[in-house]
mmCIF file of C-alpha atoms in Angstrom:
data_model
loop_
_atom_site.group_PDB
_atom_site.id
_atom_site.type_symbol
_atom_site.label_atom_id
_atom_site.label_comp_id
_atom_site.label_asym_id
_atom_site.label_seq_id
_atom_site.Cartn_x
_atom_site.Cartn_y
_atom_site.Cartn_z
ATOM 1 C CA MET A 1 -47.935 205.400 -189.341
ATOM 2 C CA GLN A 2 -50.742 203.733 -187.510
ATOM 3 C CA TRP A 3 -48.532 202.368 -184.776
ATOM 4 C CA LEU A 4 -47.335 205.922 -184.204
ATOM 5 C CA THR A 5 -50.808 207.347 -183.570
ATOM 6 C CA ARG A 6 -51.592 204.363 -181.374
ATOM 7 C CA LEU A 7 -48.391 204.926 -179.400
ATOM 8 C CA TYR A 8 -49.280 208.616 -179.059
ATOM 9 C CA HIS A 9 -52.669 207.838 -177.576
ATOM 10 C CA ARG A 10 -51.337 205.188 -175.279
ATOM 11 C CA LEU A 11 -48.493 207.323 -173.970
ATOM 12 C CA GLY A 12 -51.016 210.080 -173.465
ATOM 13 C CA SER A 13 -52.634 207.890 -170.852
ATOM 14 C CA PRO A 14 -50.816 208.117 -167.516
ATOM 15 C CA ARG A 15 -51.367 204.468 -166.738
ATOM 16 C CA TYR A 16 -49.789 203.230 -169.980
ATOM 17 C CA PHE A 17 -47.016 205.753 -169.658
ATOM 18 C CA TYR A 18 -46.289 204.402 -166.184
ATOM 19 C CA ASP A 19 -45.940 200.854 -167.532
ATOM 20 C CA TYR A 20 -43.956 201.805 -170.645
ATOM 21 C CA ALA A 21 -41.579 203.995 -168.702
ATOM 22 C CA GLY A 22 -41.125 201.299 -166.068
ATOM 23 C CA ARG A 23 -40.159 198.767 -168.705
ATOM 24 C CA TRP A 24 -37.671 201.096 -170.407
ATOM 25 C CA LEU A 25 -36.061 202.510 -167.278
ATOM 26 C CA PRO A 26 -33.575 199.729 -166.406
ATOM 27 C CA TRP A 27 -32.192 199.734 -169.969
ATOM 28 C CA LEU A 28 -31.920 203.492 -170.029
ATOM 29 C CA VAL A 29 -30.017 203.463 -166.735
ATOM 30 C CA VAL A 30 -27.521 200.929 -168.123
ATOM 31 C CA LEU A 31 -27.197 202.935 -171.344
ATOM 32 C CA ALA A 32 -26.662 206.240 -169.516
ATOM 33 C CA LEU A 33 -24.037 204.817 -167.176
ATOM 34 C CA SER A 34 -22.089 203.108 -169.962
ATOM 35 C CA LEU A 35 -22.127 206.206 -172.179
ATOM 36 C CA LEU A 36 -20.977 208.417 -169.306
ATOM 37 C CA LEU A 37 -18.276 205.981 -168.234
ATOM 38 C CA LEU A 38 -16.949 205.783 -171.798
ATOM 39 C CA GLY A 39 -17.268 209.508 -172.421
ATOM 40 C CA TRP A 40 -15.773 210.784 -169.179
ATOM 41 C CA GLY A 41 -13.243 207.943 -168.897
ATOM 42 C CA ASN A 42 -11.929 208.599 -172.395
ATOM 43 C CA GLY A 43 -12.101 212.339 -171.983
ATOM 44 C CA LEU A 44 -10.130 212.343 -168.739
ATOM 45 C CA LEU A 45 -7.643 209.571 -169.486
ATOM 46 C CA PHE A 46 -7.113 209.169 -173.222
ATOM 47 C CA ALA A 47 -8.018 212.345 -175.094
ATOM 48 C CA PRO A 48 -4.916 214.400 -175.963
ATOM 49 C CA ALA A 49 -4.155 217.628 -174.109
ATOM 50 C CA ASP A 50 -5.245 220.868 -175.741
ATOM 51 C CA LYS A 51 -2.590 222.969 -177.477
ATOM 52 C CA TYR A 52 -3.564 226.197 -175.695
ATOM 53 C CA GLN A 53 -5.507 225.146 -172.604
ATOM 54 C CA HIS A 54 -3.468 222.002 -171.841
ATOM 55 C CA GLU A 55 -5.289 219.800 -169.318
ATOM 56 C CA VAL A 56 -7.985 222.124 -167.888
ATOM 57 C CA TYR A 57 -9.931 221.866 -171.108
ATOM 58 C CA ARG A 58 -11.034 218.409 -169.884
ATOM 59 C CA ILE A 59 -13.825 220.208 -168.038
ATOM 60 C CA ILE A 60 -15.394 220.409 -171.525
ATOM 61 C CA TYR A 61 -16.597 216.803 -171.186
ATOM 62 C CA LEU A 62 -18.746 217.944 -168.293
ATOM 63 C CA HIS A 63 -19.537 221.563 -169.077
ATOM 64 C CA VAL A 64 -20.725 221.165 -172.660
ATOM 65 C CA PRO A 65 -23.010 218.120 -172.138
ATOM 66 C CA VAL A 66 -24.545 219.616 -169.003
ATOM 67 C CA SER A 67 -25.149 222.975 -170.707
ATOM 68 C CA ILE A 68 -26.619 221.571 -173.923
ATOM 69 C CA ALA A 69 -28.836 219.197 -171.963
ATOM 70 C CA ALA A 70 -30.086 222.092 -169.800
ATOM 71 C CA LEU A 71 -30.951 224.104 -172.911
ATOM 72 C CA LEU A 72 -32.546 221.193 -174.732
ATOM 73 C CA GLY A 73 -34.403 220.230 -171.567
ATOM 74 C CA TYR A 74 -35.797 223.729 -171.389
ATOM 75 C CA VAL A 75 -37.041 223.476 -174.970
ATOM 76 C CA ALA A 76 -38.642 220.106 -174.153
ATOM 77 C CA MET A 77 -40.294 221.718 -171.140
ATOM 78 C CA GLY A 78 -41.558 224.539 -173.374
ATOM 79 C CA VAL A 79 -43.045 222.019 -175.810
ATOM 80 C CA CYS A 80 -44.782 220.249 -172.915
ATOM 81 C CA GLY A 81 -46.050 223.633 -171.729
ATOM 82 C CA LEU A 82 -47.473 224.375 -175.150
ATOM 83 C CA VAL A 83 -49.171 220.980 -175.410
ATOM 84 C CA ALA A 84 -50.532 221.386 -171.870
ATOM 85 C CA LEU A 85 -51.909 224.832 -172.697
ATOM 86 C CA VAL A 86 -53.429 224.004 -176.069
ATOM 87 C CA TRP A 87 -54.623 220.421 -175.712
ATOM 88 C CA ARG A 88 -54.846 220.115 -171.936
ATOM 89 C CA MET A 89 -53.008 216.809 -172.196
ATOM 90 C CA LYS A 90 -52.402 215.342 -168.738
ATOM 91 C CA MET A 91 -49.110 213.671 -169.591
ATOM 92 C CA ALA A 92 -47.736 216.962 -170.901
ATOM 93 C CA GLU A 93 -48.539 218.567 -167.537
ATOM 94 C CA ILE A 94 -46.814 215.727 -165.724
ATOM 95 C CA LEU A 95 -43.711 215.876 -167.938
ATOM 96 C CA LEU A 96 -43.536 219.644 -167.612
ATOM 97 C CA LYS A 97 -43.355 219.227 -163.861
ATOM 98 C CA SER A 98 -40.842 216.366 -164.090
ATOM 99 C CA ILE A 99 -38.348 218.128 -166.354
ATOM 100 C CA ALA A 100 -37.999 221.274 -164.221
ATOM 101 C CA PRO A 101 -35.990 219.977 -161.210
ATOM 102 C CA PHE A 102 -33.291 218.110 -163.149
ATOM 103 C CA GLY A 103 -33.117 221.002 -165.609
ATOM 104 C CA THR A 104 -32.480 223.317 -162.664
ATOM 105 C CA LEU A 105 -29.654 221.085 -161.481
ATOM 106 C CA LEU A 106 -28.062 220.971 -164.937
ATOM 107 C CA ALA A 107 -28.303 224.737 -165.433
ATOM 108 C CA ALA A 108 -26.677 225.254 -162.036
ATOM 109 C CA LEU A 109 -23.934 222.729 -162.861
ATOM 110 C CA SER A 110 -23.354 224.473 -166.182
ATOM 111 C CA LEU A 111 -22.654 227.724 -164.306
ATOM 112 C CA VAL A 112 -20.485 226.046 -161.659
ATOM 113 C CA THR A 113 -18.371 224.025 -164.094
ATOM 114 C CA GLY A 114 -18.139 227.052 -166.368
ATOM 115 C CA SER A 115 -16.790 229.292 -163.656
ATOM 116 C CA LEU A 116 -14.359 226.590 -162.507
ATOM 117 C CA TRP A 117 -13.139 226.518 -166.095
ATOM 118 C CA GLY A 118 -13.119 230.306 -166.364
ATOM 119 C CA ARG A 119 -10.849 230.881 -163.394
ATOM 120 C CA PRO A 120 -7.740 229.131 -164.801
ATOM 121 C CA THR A 121 -8.343 230.209 -168.426
ATOM 122 C CA TRP A 122 -9.826 233.737 -168.193
ATOM 123 C CA ASN A 123 -8.533 234.496 -164.730
ATOM 124 C CA THR A 124 -12.030 235.137 -163.371
ATOM 125 C CA TYR A 125 -14.861 233.004 -162.017
ATOM 126 C CA TRP A 126 -17.593 235.247 -163.349
ATOM 127 C CA ILE A 127 -18.222 238.207 -165.613
ATOM 128 C CA TRP A 128 -21.549 239.742 -166.627
ATOM 129 C CA ASP A 129 -21.308 238.975 -170.292
ATOM 130 C CA ALA A 130 -24.105 237.880 -172.620
ATOM 131 C CA ARG A 131 -23.507 234.130 -172.573
ATOM 132 C CA LEU A 132 -23.073 233.838 -168.831
ATOM 133 C CA THR A 133 -25.918 236.191 -167.963
ATOM 134 C CA SER A 134 -28.411 234.516 -170.283
ATOM 135 C CA MET A 135 -27.426 231.149 -168.801
ATOM 136 C CA LEU A 136 -28.123 232.563 -165.332
ATOM 137 C CA VAL A 137 -31.526 233.679 -166.627
ATOM 138 C CA LEU A 138 -32.106 230.087 -167.784
ATOM 139 C CA LEU A 139 -31.458 228.875 -164.231
ATOM 140 C CA PHE A 140 -33.918 231.448 -162.859
ATOM 141 C CA LEU A 141 -36.534 230.402 -165.421
ATOM 142 C CA PHE A 142 -36.205 226.779 -164.344
ATOM 143 C CA ILE A 143 -36.585 227.829 -160.713
ATOM 144 C CA GLY A 144 -39.484 230.121 -161.631
ATOM 145 C CA VAL A 145 -41.378 227.319 -163.359
ATOM 146 C CA GLN A 146 -41.014 225.177 -160.242
ATOM 147 C CA ALA A 147 -41.991 227.996 -157.892
ATOM 148 C CA LEU A 148 -45.089 228.830 -159.922
ATOM 149 C CA GLN A 149 -45.990 225.164 -160.033
ATOM 150 C CA ALA A 150 -45.672 224.907 -156.258
ATOM 151 C CA ALA A 151 -47.549 228.132 -155.523
ATOM 152 C CA ILE A 152 -50.829 227.022 -157.087
ATOM 153 C CA ARG A 153 -52.716 224.286 -155.346
ATOM 154 C CA ASP A 154 -54.824 222.906 -158.176
ATOM 155 C CA PRO A 155 -52.420 220.818 -160.307
ATOM 156 C CA ARG A 156 -54.143 221.597 -163.601
ATOM 157 C CA GLN A 157 -54.154 225.333 -163.024
ATOM 158 C CA ALA A 158 -50.575 225.170 -161.774
ATOM 159 C CA ALA A 159 -49.583 223.397 -164.985
ATOM 160 C CA ARG A 160 -51.241 226.099 -167.077
ATOM 161 C CA ALA A 161 -49.410 228.918 -165.319
ATOM 162 C CA ALA A 162 -46.072 227.083 -165.329
ATOM 163 C CA GLY A 163 -46.637 226.095 -168.956
ATOM 164 C CA MET A 164 -47.099 229.720 -169.935
ATOM 165 C CA LEU A 165 -43.817 230.713 -168.291
ATOM 166 C CA ALA A 166 -42.041 227.709 -169.847
ATOM 167 C CA VAL A 167 -43.232 228.657 -173.338
ATOM 168 C CA ILE A 168 -42.286 232.323 -173.028
ATOM 169 C CA GLY A 169 -38.886 231.414 -171.613
ATOM 170 C CA VAL A 170 -37.929 229.452 -174.745
ATOM 171 C CA ILE A 171 -36.922 232.807 -176.260
ATOM 172 C CA ASN A 172 -34.068 232.854 -173.767
ATOM 173 C CA VAL A 173 -32.715 229.574 -175.167
ATOM 174 C CA PHE A 174 -32.133 231.301 -178.502
ATOM 175 C CA ILE A 175 -30.471 234.207 -176.734
ATOM 176 C CA VAL A 176 -28.086 231.771 -175.007
ATOM 177 C CA LYS A 177 -27.423 229.926 -178.261
ATOM 178 C CA TYR A 178 -26.588 232.989 -180.337
ATOM 179 C CA SER A 179 -25.134 235.193 -177.587
ATOM 180 C CA VAL A 180 -21.562 234.287 -178.550
ATOM 181 C CA ASP A 181 -22.217 235.402 -182.138
ATOM 182 C CA TRP A 182 -24.319 238.502 -181.435
ATOM 183 C CA TRP A 183 -22.231 240.132 -178.748
ATOM 184 C CA PHE A 184 -18.576 240.248 -177.994
ATOM 185 C CA SER A 185 -18.064 237.606 -175.342
ATOM 186 C CA LEU A 186 -15.275 236.159 -173.306
ATOM 187 C CA HIS A 187 -16.896 232.784 -173.872
ATOM 188 C CA GLN A 188 -15.425 230.850 -176.755
ATOM 189 C CA GLY A 189 -17.546 229.926 -179.782
ATOM 190 C CA SER A 190 -18.946 226.443 -180.354
ATOM 191 C CA SER A 191 -16.456 223.673 -181.001
ATOM 192 C CA ILE A 192 -19.027 221.336 -182.489
ATOM 193 C CA LYS A 193 -21.044 222.268 -185.523
ATOM 194 C CA LEU A 194 -23.945 220.369 -186.961
ATOM 195 C CA LEU A 195 -23.104 221.593 -190.443
ATOM 196 C CA GLY A 196 -19.528 221.955 -191.517
ATOM 197 C CA GLU A 197 -16.276 221.057 -189.912
ATOM 198 C CA SER A 198 -15.950 220.891 -186.134
ATOM 199 C CA THR A 199 -12.927 222.582 -184.688
ATOM 200 C CA MET A 200 -11.872 219.510 -182.713
ATOM 201 C CA PRO A 201 -10.005 216.390 -183.773
ATOM 202 C CA TRP A 202 -11.865 213.092 -183.484
ATOM 203 C CA SER A 203 -9.800 211.933 -180.509
ATOM 204 C CA MET A 204 -11.269 214.836 -178.520
ATOM 205 C CA LEU A 205 -14.670 214.879 -180.200
ATOM 206 C CA THR A 206 -15.637 211.239 -179.689
ATOM 207 C CA PRO A 207 -15.596 211.345 -175.873
ATOM 208 C CA LEU A 208 -17.477 214.651 -176.022
ATOM 209 C CA LEU A 209 -20.247 213.186 -178.163
ATOM 210 C CA LEU A 210 -20.427 210.122 -175.907
ATOM 211 C CA SER A 211 -20.766 212.223 -172.777
ATOM 212 C CA ILE A 212 -23.380 214.462 -174.421
ATOM 213 C CA ALA A 213 -25.424 211.377 -175.301
ATOM 214 C CA GLY A 214 -24.888 210.042 -171.780
ATOM 215 C CA VAL A 215 -26.194 213.184 -170.088
ATOM 216 C CA TYR A 216 -29.212 213.216 -172.429
ATOM 217 C CA VAL A 217 -30.120 209.661 -171.485
ATOM 218 C CA LEU A 218 -29.532 210.441 -167.804
ATOM 219 C CA PHE A 219 -31.913 213.373 -168.168
ATOM 220 C CA ALA A 220 -34.512 211.020 -169.639
ATOM 221 C CA VAL A 221 -34.033 208.646 -166.699
ATOM 222 C CA ALA A 222 -34.504 211.469 -164.189
ATOM 223 C CA VAL A 223 -37.627 212.706 -165.951
ATOM 224 C CA LEU A 224 -39.176 209.249 -166.229
ATOM 225 C CA ILE A 225 -38.621 208.415 -162.553
ATOM 226 C CA ARG A 226 -40.058 211.760 -161.467
ATOM 227 C CA ALA A 227 -42.993 211.425 -163.881
ATOM 228 C CA ARG A 228 -43.849 207.954 -162.582
ATOM 229 C CA SER A 229 -44.040 209.278 -159.025
ATOM 230 C CA GLU A 230 -46.210 212.161 -160.181
ATOM 231 C CA ILE A 231 -48.538 209.730 -161.990
ATOM 232 C CA LEU A 232 -48.916 207.637 -158.841
ATOM 233 C CA TRP A 233 -49.791 210.731 -156.837
ATOM 234 C CA ARG A 234 -52.324 212.089 -159.325
ATOM 235 C CA GLU A 235 -53.975 208.700 -159.801
ATOM 236 C CA ARG A 236 -53.820 207.735 -156.136
ATOM 237 C CA ARG A 237 -57.573 207.234 -155.938
ATOM 238 C CA SER A 238 -57.768 204.988 -158.979
ATOM 239 C CA ARG A 239 -58.146 201.244 -158.766
ATOM 240 C CA TRP A 240 -54.969 200.411 -160.682
ATOM 241 C CA VAL A 241 -52.702 202.376 -158.363
ATOM 242 C CA LYS A 242 -54.236 200.749 -155.285
ATOM 243 C CA ASP A 243 -53.848 197.302 -156.854
ATOM 244 C CA LEU A 244 -50.295 198.063 -157.862
ATOM 245 C CA LEU A 245 -49.273 199.171 -154.385
ATOM 246 C CA GLU A 246 -50.989 196.218 -152.761
ATOM 247 C CA GLU A 247 -49.170 193.810 -155.073
ATOM 248 C CA ALA A 248 -45.827 195.242 -154.035
ATOM 249 C CA ALA A 249 -46.639 194.910 -150.365
ATOM 250 C CA ASP A 250 -43.006 195.291 -149.315
ATOM 251 C CA GLY A 251 -43.065 198.808 -150.721
ATOM 252 C CA VAL A 252 -40.471 198.458 -153.454
ATOM 253 C CA MET B 1 -3.061 207.229 -172.058
ATOM 254 C CA ALA B 2 -2.566 210.964 -172.109
ATOM 255 C CA PHE B 3 -0.656 210.926 -168.801
ATOM 256 C CA ASP B 4 2.704 209.415 -167.840
ATOM 257 C CA SER B 5 1.828 208.709 -164.224
ATOM 258 C CA PHE B 6 -1.065 208.712 -161.778
ATOM 259 C CA ALA B 7 0.399 211.806 -160.143
ATOM 260 C CA ALA B 8 0.327 213.644 -163.477
ATOM 261 C CA PHE B 9 -3.272 212.554 -163.943
ATOM 262 C CA VAL B 10 -4.270 213.955 -160.556
ATOM 263 C CA ALA B 11 -2.294 217.157 -161.099
ATOM 264 C CA MET B 12 -3.953 217.882 -164.490
ATOM 265 C CA GLY B 13 -1.083 220.103 -165.521
ATOM 266 C CA GLY B 14 -1.365 222.159 -162.333
ATOM 267 C CA ASP B 15 -5.096 222.818 -162.664
ATOM 268 C CA GLY B 16 -6.201 219.678 -160.849
ATOM 269 C CA PHE B 17 -8.175 221.668 -158.303
ATOM 270 C CA PHE B 18 -10.506 223.117 -160.942
ATOM 271 C CA VAL B 19 -10.919 219.926 -162.949
ATOM 272 C CA TRP B 20 -11.608 217.731 -159.928
ATOM 273 C CA MET B 21 -13.873 220.268 -158.241
ATOM 274 C CA ALA B 22 -15.965 220.456 -161.420
ATOM 275 C CA TYR B 23 -16.243 216.682 -161.707
ATOM 276 C CA GLY B 24 -16.750 216.196 -157.970
ATOM 277 C CA ILE B 25 -19.523 218.763 -157.609
ATOM 278 C CA SER B 26 -21.320 217.521 -160.723
ATOM 279 C CA LEU B 27 -21.198 213.854 -159.787
ATOM 280 C CA ALA B 28 -22.284 214.611 -156.222
ATOM 281 C CA GLY B 29 -25.123 216.808 -157.488
ATOM 282 C CA MET B 30 -26.423 214.180 -159.871
ATOM 283 C CA ALA B 31 -26.072 211.313 -157.409
ATOM 284 C CA GLY B 32 -27.783 213.412 -154.751
ATOM 285 C CA TYR B 33 -30.674 214.198 -157.069
ATOM 286 C CA PHE B 34 -31.256 210.527 -157.834
ATOM 287 C CA ALA B 35 -31.084 209.661 -154.146
ATOM 288 C CA LEU B 36 -33.758 212.288 -153.499
ATOM 289 C CA LEU B 37 -35.942 210.883 -156.283
ATOM 290 C CA TRP B 38 -35.591 207.417 -154.803
ATOM 291 C CA ARG B 39 -36.541 208.555 -151.321
ATOM 292 C CA GLN B 40 -39.442 210.634 -152.616
ATOM 293 C CA ARG B 41 -40.802 207.594 -154.443
ATOM 294 C CA ARG B 42 -40.586 205.333 -151.383
ATOM 295 C CA ARG B 43 -42.306 207.893 -149.171
ATOM 296 C CA LEU B 44 -44.979 208.580 -151.747
ATOM 297 C CA LYS B 45 -45.899 204.921 -152.007
ATOM 298 C CA ARG B 46 -46.121 204.594 -148.240
ATOM 299 C CA HIS B 47 -48.230 207.754 -148.045
ATOM 300 C CA ILE B 48 -50.673 206.601 -150.731
ATOM 301 C CA LYS B 49 -51.082 203.250 -149.017
ATOM 302 C CA ARG B 50 -51.871 204.949 -145.736
ATOM 303 C CA LEU B 51 -54.427 207.184 -147.469
ATOM 304 C CA ALA B 52 -56.082 204.120 -148.972
ATOM 305 C CA ILE B 53 -56.354 202.448 -145.571
ATOM 306 C CA ARG B 54 -57.837 205.615 -144.074
ATOM 307 C CA ASP B 55 -60.375 205.867 -146.892
ATOM 308 C CA GLN B 56 -61.425 202.297 -146.205
ATOM 309 C CA GLN B 57 -61.874 202.998 -142.505
ATOM 310 C CA LEU B 58 -63.896 206.154 -143.208
ATOM 311 C CA ALA B 59 -66.092 204.215 -145.614
ATOM 312 C CA GLY B 60 -66.660 201.613 -142.870
ATOM 313 C CA HIS B 61 -67.804 204.271 -140.402
ATOM 314 C CA THR B 62 -70.388 205.816 -142.676
ATOM 315 C CA GLU B 63 -72.108 202.531 -143.474
#
């Protein structure tokens, strides 16, 4: 347990976080790319065609990972917001800011891939039903957190305001999650279940799980790169950043 | 392999447009985001270095 508390304190320090993240990043990039290559490659080339949706269903290997990662990323952002509000932890503020842009991209991609899937299967790109609308709200929340962050000059105050919005918005994640059960929806129910039998055979499920893991790791990579830049900017007047930048005189 | 030929793979049972648009847009979006991150990081480092040099010069003037 002691190593865990020590790790917590160290990662709470921007300087240590910068070093740790820098050491992990190359491995995470390799891991993300291999998972995505395996997941998408298998999903597009080797997984069997669906009985009802034939080949279009292959969008699932993109749509589901991107959507789950957007939702989970929002929850992570909410947790950072809470920690930033309650404990005023600097790293939580930095992570909150770093999650938002990639989360925005994923939420937008979830809507785009979803409507490209909807057109051939439901015969429409968009309808205002519970699942789709709450997902659109998720996109707006991601954008809102960034806008609020950008509108306030003082970074600590900006983090507090954005953190508040991030925390409140977590409610919407539950609405998205349960919207297909609570309301009648054109959107199909979940194919993967944590408890109980999934409704997919393994030949379809394996590539899906691989691509979900791949998008998660890619999310982590995006957040870590963004967070490292943010750390440099916030600590620009400190000795260690100046030394670091002087060492790498070529600017790499 | 789930497809008999490359043409069948591209056609995706007649829905190739939707499948490939989805994959194309997503890959382009993600690649674009990482390119932006990369550029932002390079510019930031240059900017901080310039600030440090300016601080040094200002400190020199006040002495």
